[in-house]
mmCIF file of C-alpha atoms and ligand atoms in Angstrom:
data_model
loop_
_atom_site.group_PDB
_atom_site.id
_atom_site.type_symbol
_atom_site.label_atom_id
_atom_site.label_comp_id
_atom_site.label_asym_id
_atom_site.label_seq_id
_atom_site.Cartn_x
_atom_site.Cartn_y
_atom_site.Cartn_z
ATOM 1 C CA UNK A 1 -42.665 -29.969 75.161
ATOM 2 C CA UNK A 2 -40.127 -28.053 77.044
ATOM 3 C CA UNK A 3 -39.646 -24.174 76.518
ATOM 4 C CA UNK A 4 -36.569 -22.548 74.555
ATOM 5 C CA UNK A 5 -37.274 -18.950 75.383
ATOM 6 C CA UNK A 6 -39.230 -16.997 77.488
ATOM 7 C CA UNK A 7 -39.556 -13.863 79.323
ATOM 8 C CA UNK A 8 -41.398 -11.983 81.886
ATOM 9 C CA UNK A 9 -42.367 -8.738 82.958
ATOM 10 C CA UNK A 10 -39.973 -6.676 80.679
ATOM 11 C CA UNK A 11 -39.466 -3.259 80.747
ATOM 12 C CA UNK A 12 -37.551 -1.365 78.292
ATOM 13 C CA UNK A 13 -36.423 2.696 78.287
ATOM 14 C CA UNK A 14 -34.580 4.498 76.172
ATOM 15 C CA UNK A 15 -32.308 7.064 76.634
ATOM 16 C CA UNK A 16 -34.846 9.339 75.060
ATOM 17 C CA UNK A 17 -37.005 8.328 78.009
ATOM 18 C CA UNK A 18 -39.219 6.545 75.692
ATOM 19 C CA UNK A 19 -40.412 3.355 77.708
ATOM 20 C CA UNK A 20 -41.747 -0.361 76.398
ATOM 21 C CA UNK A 21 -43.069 -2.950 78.198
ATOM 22 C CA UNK A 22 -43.527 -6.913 77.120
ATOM 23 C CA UNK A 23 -45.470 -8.888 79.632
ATOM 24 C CA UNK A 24 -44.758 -12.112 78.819
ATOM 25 C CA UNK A 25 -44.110 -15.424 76.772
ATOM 26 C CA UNK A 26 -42.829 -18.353 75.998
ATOM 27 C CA UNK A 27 -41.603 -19.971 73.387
ATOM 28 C CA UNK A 28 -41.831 -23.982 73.373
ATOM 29 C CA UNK A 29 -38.256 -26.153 71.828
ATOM 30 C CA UNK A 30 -38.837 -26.698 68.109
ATOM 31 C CA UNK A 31 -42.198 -24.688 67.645
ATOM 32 C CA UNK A 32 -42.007 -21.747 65.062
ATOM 33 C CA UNK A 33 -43.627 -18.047 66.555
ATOM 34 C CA UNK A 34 -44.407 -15.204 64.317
ATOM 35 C CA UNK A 35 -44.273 -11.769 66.038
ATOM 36 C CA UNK A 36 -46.700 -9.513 64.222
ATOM 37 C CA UNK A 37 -47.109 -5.646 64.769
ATOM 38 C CA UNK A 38 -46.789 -2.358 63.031
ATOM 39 C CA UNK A 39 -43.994 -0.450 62.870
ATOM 40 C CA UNK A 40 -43.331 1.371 66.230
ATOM 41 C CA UNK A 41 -45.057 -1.843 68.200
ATOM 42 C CA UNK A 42 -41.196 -2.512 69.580
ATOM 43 C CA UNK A 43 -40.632 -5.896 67.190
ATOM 44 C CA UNK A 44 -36.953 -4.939 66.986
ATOM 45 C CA UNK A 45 -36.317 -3.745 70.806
ATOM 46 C CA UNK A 46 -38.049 -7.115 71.866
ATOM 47 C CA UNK A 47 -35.448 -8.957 69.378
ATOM 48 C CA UNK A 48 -32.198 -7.445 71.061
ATOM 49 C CA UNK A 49 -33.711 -8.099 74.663
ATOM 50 C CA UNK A 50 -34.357 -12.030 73.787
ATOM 51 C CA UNK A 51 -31.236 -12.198 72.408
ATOM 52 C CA UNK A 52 -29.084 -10.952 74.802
ATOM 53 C CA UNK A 53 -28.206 -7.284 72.937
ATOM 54 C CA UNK A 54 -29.902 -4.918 74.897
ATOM 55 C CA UNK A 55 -30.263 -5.232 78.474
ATOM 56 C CA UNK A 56 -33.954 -4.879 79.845
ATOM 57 C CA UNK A 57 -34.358 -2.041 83.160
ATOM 58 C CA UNK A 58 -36.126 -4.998 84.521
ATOM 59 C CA UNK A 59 -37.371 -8.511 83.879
ATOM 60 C CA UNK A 60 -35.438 -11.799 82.752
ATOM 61 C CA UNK A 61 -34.849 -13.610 79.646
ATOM 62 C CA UNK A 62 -34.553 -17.221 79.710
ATOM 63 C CA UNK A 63 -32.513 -19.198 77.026
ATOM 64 C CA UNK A 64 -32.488 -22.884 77.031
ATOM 65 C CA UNK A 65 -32.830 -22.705 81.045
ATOM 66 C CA UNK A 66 -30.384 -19.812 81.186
ATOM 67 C CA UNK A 67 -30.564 -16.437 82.849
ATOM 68 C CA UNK A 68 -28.677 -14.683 79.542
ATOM 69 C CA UNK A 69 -28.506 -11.366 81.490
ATOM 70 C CA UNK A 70 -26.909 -13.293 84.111
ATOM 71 C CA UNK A 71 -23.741 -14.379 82.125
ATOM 72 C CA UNK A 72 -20.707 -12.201 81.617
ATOM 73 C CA UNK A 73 -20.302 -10.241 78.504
ATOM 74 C CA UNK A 74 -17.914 -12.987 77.493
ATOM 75 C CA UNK A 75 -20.183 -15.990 78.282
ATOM 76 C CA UNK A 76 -23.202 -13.926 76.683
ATOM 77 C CA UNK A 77 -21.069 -13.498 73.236
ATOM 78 C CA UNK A 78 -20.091 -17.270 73.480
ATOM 79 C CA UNK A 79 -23.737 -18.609 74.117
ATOM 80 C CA UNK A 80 -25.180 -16.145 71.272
ATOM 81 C CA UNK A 81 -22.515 -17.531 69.098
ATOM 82 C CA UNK A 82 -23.259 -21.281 70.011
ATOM 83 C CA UNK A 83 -26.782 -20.986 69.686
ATOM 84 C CA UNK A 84 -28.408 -18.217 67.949
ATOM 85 C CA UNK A 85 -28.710 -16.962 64.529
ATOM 86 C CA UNK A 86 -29.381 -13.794 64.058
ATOM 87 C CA UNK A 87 -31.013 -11.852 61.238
ATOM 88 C CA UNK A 88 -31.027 -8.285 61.558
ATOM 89 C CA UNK A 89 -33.212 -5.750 59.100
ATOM 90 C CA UNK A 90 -29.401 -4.044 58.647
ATOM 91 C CA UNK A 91 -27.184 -6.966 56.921
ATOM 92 C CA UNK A 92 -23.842 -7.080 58.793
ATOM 93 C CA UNK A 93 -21.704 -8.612 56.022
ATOM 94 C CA UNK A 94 -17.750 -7.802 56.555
ATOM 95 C CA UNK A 95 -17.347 -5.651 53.274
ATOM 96 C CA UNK A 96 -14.141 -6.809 52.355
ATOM 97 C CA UNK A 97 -14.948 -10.781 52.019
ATOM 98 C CA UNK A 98 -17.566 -12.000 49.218
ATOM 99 C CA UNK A 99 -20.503 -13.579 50.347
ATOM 100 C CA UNK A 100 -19.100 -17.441 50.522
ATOM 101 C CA UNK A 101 -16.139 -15.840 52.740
ATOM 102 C CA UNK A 102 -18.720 -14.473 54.902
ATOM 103 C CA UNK A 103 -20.554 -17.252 54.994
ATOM 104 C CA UNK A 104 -16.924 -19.163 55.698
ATOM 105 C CA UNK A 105 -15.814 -16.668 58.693
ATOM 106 C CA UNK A 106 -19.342 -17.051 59.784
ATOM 107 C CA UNK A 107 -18.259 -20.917 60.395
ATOM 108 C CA UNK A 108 -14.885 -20.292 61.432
ATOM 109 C CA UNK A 109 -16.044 -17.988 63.902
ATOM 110 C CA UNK A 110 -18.136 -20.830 65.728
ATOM 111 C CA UNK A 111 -15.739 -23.040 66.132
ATOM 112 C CA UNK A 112 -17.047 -25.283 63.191
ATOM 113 C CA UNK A 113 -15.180 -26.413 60.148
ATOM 114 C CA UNK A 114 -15.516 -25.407 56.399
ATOM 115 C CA UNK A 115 -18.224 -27.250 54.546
ATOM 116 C CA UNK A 116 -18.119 -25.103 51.000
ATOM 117 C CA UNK A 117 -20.687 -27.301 49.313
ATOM 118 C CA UNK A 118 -23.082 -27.084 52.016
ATOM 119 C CA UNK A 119 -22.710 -23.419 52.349
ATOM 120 C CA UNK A 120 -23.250 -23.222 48.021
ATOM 121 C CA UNK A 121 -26.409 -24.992 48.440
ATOM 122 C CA UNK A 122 -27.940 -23.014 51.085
ATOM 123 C CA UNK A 123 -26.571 -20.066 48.382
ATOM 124 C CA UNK A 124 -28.694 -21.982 45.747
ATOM 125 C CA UNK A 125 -31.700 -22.524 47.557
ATOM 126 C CA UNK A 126 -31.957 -18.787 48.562
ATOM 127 C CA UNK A 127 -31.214 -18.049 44.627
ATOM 128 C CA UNK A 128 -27.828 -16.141 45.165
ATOM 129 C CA UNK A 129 -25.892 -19.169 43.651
ATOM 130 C CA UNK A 130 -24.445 -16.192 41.033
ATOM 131 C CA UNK A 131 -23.368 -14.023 43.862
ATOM 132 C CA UNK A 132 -20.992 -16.524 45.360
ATOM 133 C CA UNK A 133 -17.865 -14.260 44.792
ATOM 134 C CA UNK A 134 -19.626 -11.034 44.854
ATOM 135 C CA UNK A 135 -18.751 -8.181 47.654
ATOM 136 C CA UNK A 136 -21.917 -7.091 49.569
ATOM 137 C CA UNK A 137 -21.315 -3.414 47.405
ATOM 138 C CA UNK A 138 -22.572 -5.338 44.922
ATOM 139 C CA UNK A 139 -25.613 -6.882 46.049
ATOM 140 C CA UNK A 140 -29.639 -5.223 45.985
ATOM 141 C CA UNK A 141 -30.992 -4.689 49.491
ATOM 142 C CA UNK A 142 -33.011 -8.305 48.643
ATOM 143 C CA UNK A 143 -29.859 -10.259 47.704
ATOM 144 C CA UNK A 144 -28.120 -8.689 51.150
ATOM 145 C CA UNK A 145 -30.957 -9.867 52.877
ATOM 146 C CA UNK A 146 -30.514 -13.404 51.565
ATOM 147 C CA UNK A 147 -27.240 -13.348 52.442
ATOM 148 C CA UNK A 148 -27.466 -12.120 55.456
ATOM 149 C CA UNK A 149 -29.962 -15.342 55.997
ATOM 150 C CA UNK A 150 -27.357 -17.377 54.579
ATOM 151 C CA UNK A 151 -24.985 -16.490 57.001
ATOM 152 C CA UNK A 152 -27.181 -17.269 59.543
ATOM 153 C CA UNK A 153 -28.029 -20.413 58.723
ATOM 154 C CA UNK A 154 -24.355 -21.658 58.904
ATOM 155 C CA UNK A 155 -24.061 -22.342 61.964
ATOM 156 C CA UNK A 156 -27.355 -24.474 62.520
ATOM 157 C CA UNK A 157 -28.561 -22.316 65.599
ATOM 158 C CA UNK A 158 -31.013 -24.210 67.957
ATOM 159 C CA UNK A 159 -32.468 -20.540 68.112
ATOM 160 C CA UNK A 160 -33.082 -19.102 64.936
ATOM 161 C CA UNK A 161 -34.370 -15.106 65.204
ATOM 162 C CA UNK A 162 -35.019 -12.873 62.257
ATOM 163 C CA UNK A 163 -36.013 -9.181 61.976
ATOM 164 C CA UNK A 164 -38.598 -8.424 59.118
ATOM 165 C CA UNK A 165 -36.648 -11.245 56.857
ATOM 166 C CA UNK A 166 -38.920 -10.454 53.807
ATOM 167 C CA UNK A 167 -39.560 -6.386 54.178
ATOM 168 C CA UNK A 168 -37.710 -5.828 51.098
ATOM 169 C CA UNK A 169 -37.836 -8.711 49.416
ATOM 170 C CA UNK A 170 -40.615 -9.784 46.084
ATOM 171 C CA UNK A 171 -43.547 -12.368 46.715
ATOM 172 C CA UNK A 172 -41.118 -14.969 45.404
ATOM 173 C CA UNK A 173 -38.116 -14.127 47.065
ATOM 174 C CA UNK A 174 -40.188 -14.344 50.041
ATOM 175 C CA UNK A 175 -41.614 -17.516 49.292
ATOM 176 C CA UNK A 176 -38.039 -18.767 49.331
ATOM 177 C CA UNK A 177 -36.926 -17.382 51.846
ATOM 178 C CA UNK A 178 -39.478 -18.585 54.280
ATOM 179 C CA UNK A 179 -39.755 -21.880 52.645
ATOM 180 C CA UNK A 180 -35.789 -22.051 53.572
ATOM 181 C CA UNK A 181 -36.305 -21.152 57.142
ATOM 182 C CA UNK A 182 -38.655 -23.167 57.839
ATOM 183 C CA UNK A 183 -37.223 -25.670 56.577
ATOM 184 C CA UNK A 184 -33.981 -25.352 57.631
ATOM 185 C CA UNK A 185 -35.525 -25.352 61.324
ATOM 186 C CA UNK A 186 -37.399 -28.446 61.026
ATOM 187 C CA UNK A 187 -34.557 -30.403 59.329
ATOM 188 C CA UNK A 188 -32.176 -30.187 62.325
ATOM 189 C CA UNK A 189 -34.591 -29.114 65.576
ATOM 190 C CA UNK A 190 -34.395 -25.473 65.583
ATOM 191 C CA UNK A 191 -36.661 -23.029 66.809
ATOM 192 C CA UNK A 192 -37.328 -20.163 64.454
ATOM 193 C CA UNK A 193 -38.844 -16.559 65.911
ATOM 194 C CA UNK A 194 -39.375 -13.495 63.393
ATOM 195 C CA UNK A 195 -40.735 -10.344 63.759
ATOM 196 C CA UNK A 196 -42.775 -8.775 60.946
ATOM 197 C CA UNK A 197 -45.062 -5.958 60.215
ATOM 198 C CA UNK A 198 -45.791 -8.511 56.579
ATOM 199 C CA UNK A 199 -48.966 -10.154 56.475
ATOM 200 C CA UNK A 200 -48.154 -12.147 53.617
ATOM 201 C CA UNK A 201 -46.330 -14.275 56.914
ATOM 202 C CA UNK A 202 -49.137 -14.802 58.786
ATOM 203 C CA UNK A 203 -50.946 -18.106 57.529
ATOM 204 C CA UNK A 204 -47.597 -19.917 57.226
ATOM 205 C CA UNK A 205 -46.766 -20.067 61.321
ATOM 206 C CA UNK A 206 -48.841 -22.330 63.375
ATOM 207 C CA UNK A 207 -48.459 -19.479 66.509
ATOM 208 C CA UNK A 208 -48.831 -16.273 65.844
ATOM 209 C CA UNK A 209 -48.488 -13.495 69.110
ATOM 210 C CA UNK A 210 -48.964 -9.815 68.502
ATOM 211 C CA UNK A 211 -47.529 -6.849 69.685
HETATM 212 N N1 ADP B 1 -32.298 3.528 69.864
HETATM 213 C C1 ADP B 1 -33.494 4.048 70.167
HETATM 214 N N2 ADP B 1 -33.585 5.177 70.901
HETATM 215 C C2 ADP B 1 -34.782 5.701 71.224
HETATM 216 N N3 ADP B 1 -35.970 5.175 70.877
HETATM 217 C C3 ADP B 1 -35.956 4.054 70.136
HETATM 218 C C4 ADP B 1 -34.717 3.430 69.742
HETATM 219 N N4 ADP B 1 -35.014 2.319 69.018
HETATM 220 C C5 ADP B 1 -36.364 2.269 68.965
HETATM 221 N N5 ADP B 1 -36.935 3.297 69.626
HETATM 222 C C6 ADP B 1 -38.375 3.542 69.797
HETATM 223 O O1 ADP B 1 -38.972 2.409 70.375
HETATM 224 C C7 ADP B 1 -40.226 2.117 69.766
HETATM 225 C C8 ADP B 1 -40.204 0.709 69.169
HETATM 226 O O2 ADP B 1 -39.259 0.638 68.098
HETATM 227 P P1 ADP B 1 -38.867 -0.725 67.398
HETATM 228 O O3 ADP B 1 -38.516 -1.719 68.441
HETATM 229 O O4 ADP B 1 -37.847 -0.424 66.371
HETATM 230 O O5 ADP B 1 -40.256 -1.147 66.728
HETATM 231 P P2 ADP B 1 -40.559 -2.035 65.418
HETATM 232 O O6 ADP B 1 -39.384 -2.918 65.169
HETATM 233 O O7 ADP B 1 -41.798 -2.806 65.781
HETATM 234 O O8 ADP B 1 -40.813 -1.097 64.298
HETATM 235 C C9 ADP B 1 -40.462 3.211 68.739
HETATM 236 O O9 ADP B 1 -41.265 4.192 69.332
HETATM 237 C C10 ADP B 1 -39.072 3.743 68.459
HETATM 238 O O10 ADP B 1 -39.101 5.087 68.096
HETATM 239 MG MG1 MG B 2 -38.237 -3.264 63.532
#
């Protein structure tokens, strides 16, 4: 099995001259990690680093045999866009489109076409099929979430990373989400990492790491 992601040696400081360090890890292609740690652990920092937001004081990422802090801004943005979905704690919906246009620009923005009924069944599946043409003012913190996941799914990522996708959400709701992303992942190859402080994760992922 070849690896997807992996880093080593990372150091982290804020401005605040708080400092974080992450050893090391790897990710194999198609294999689904959980991060688990309390809050404060650095789930989130970690997140931004492997994904190419936040540049480490030292250490490399790897992505798909790529230096990512190597690449220009430009070629960073591109490769983020081409291969990862990303699914913040914060959903960053545009607040003027509804959530099908967001899932649409979403699309659009990759270079990819518009599919409408494949973006209403991943709507469906995540129940939101009733917020189609609803304006992220209009959602619960749960529902932004889901779209938020939506939107990340659009794209079919080969790297899919999530931030605490079921903090807010009901056992269900969680159920469904995770169901979804785990399923989405296996159906076309993807690898899936999330970061959660929620147990209720743990016995679904075959590898667990903690922080
Ligand atoms: N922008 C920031 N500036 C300064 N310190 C930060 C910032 N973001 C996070 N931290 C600190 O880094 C540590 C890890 O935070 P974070 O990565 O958000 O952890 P988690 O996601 O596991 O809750 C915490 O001590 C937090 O206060
Ligand atoms: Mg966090």
């Amino acid at each position: 099995m070849s690896v997807l992601i992996s880093y080593s040696d990372l150091e982290v400081r804020y401005k605040n001259g708080i400092g974080l360090s992450f050893p090391g890890f790897e990710v194999d292609k198609g294999t689904h990690c959980l991060i688990l740690g309390d809050s404060g652990t650095g789930k989130t920092t970690l997140l931004h680093v492997l994904c190419g937001l936040m540049k480490p004081s030292s250490g490399i990422v790897t992505v798909a045999g790529v230096d990512i802090y190597g690449l220009s801004p430009k070629r960073m943005d591109q490769f983020r866009g081409q291969h990862v979905g990303l699914i913040f704690q914060q959903a960053h919906l545009i607040k003027s489109l509804t959530v099908l246009e967001n899932l649409k620009m979403a699309r659009w923005l990759a270079g990819l076409g518009e599919n409408t009924s494949e973006l209403s069944v991943i709507l469906e599946r995540l129940n939101m099929g009733d917020k189609i043409k609803s304006y992220p003012h209009e959602l619960s913190q749960g529902q932004l979430q889901r779209a938020a996941i939506a939107r990340a799914l659009v794209n079919r990522p080969r790297l899919l990373i999530a931030d605490e996708p079921t903090s807010a959400l009901d056992d269900r709701n969680a159920e469904a989400v995770i169901a979804l992303l785990l399923e989405q992942a296996q159906s076309y190859g993807a690898t899936l990492l999330i970061a959660t402080h929620d147990k209720r994760l743990k016995d679904k992922f075959s590898s667990t790491y903690i922080l």
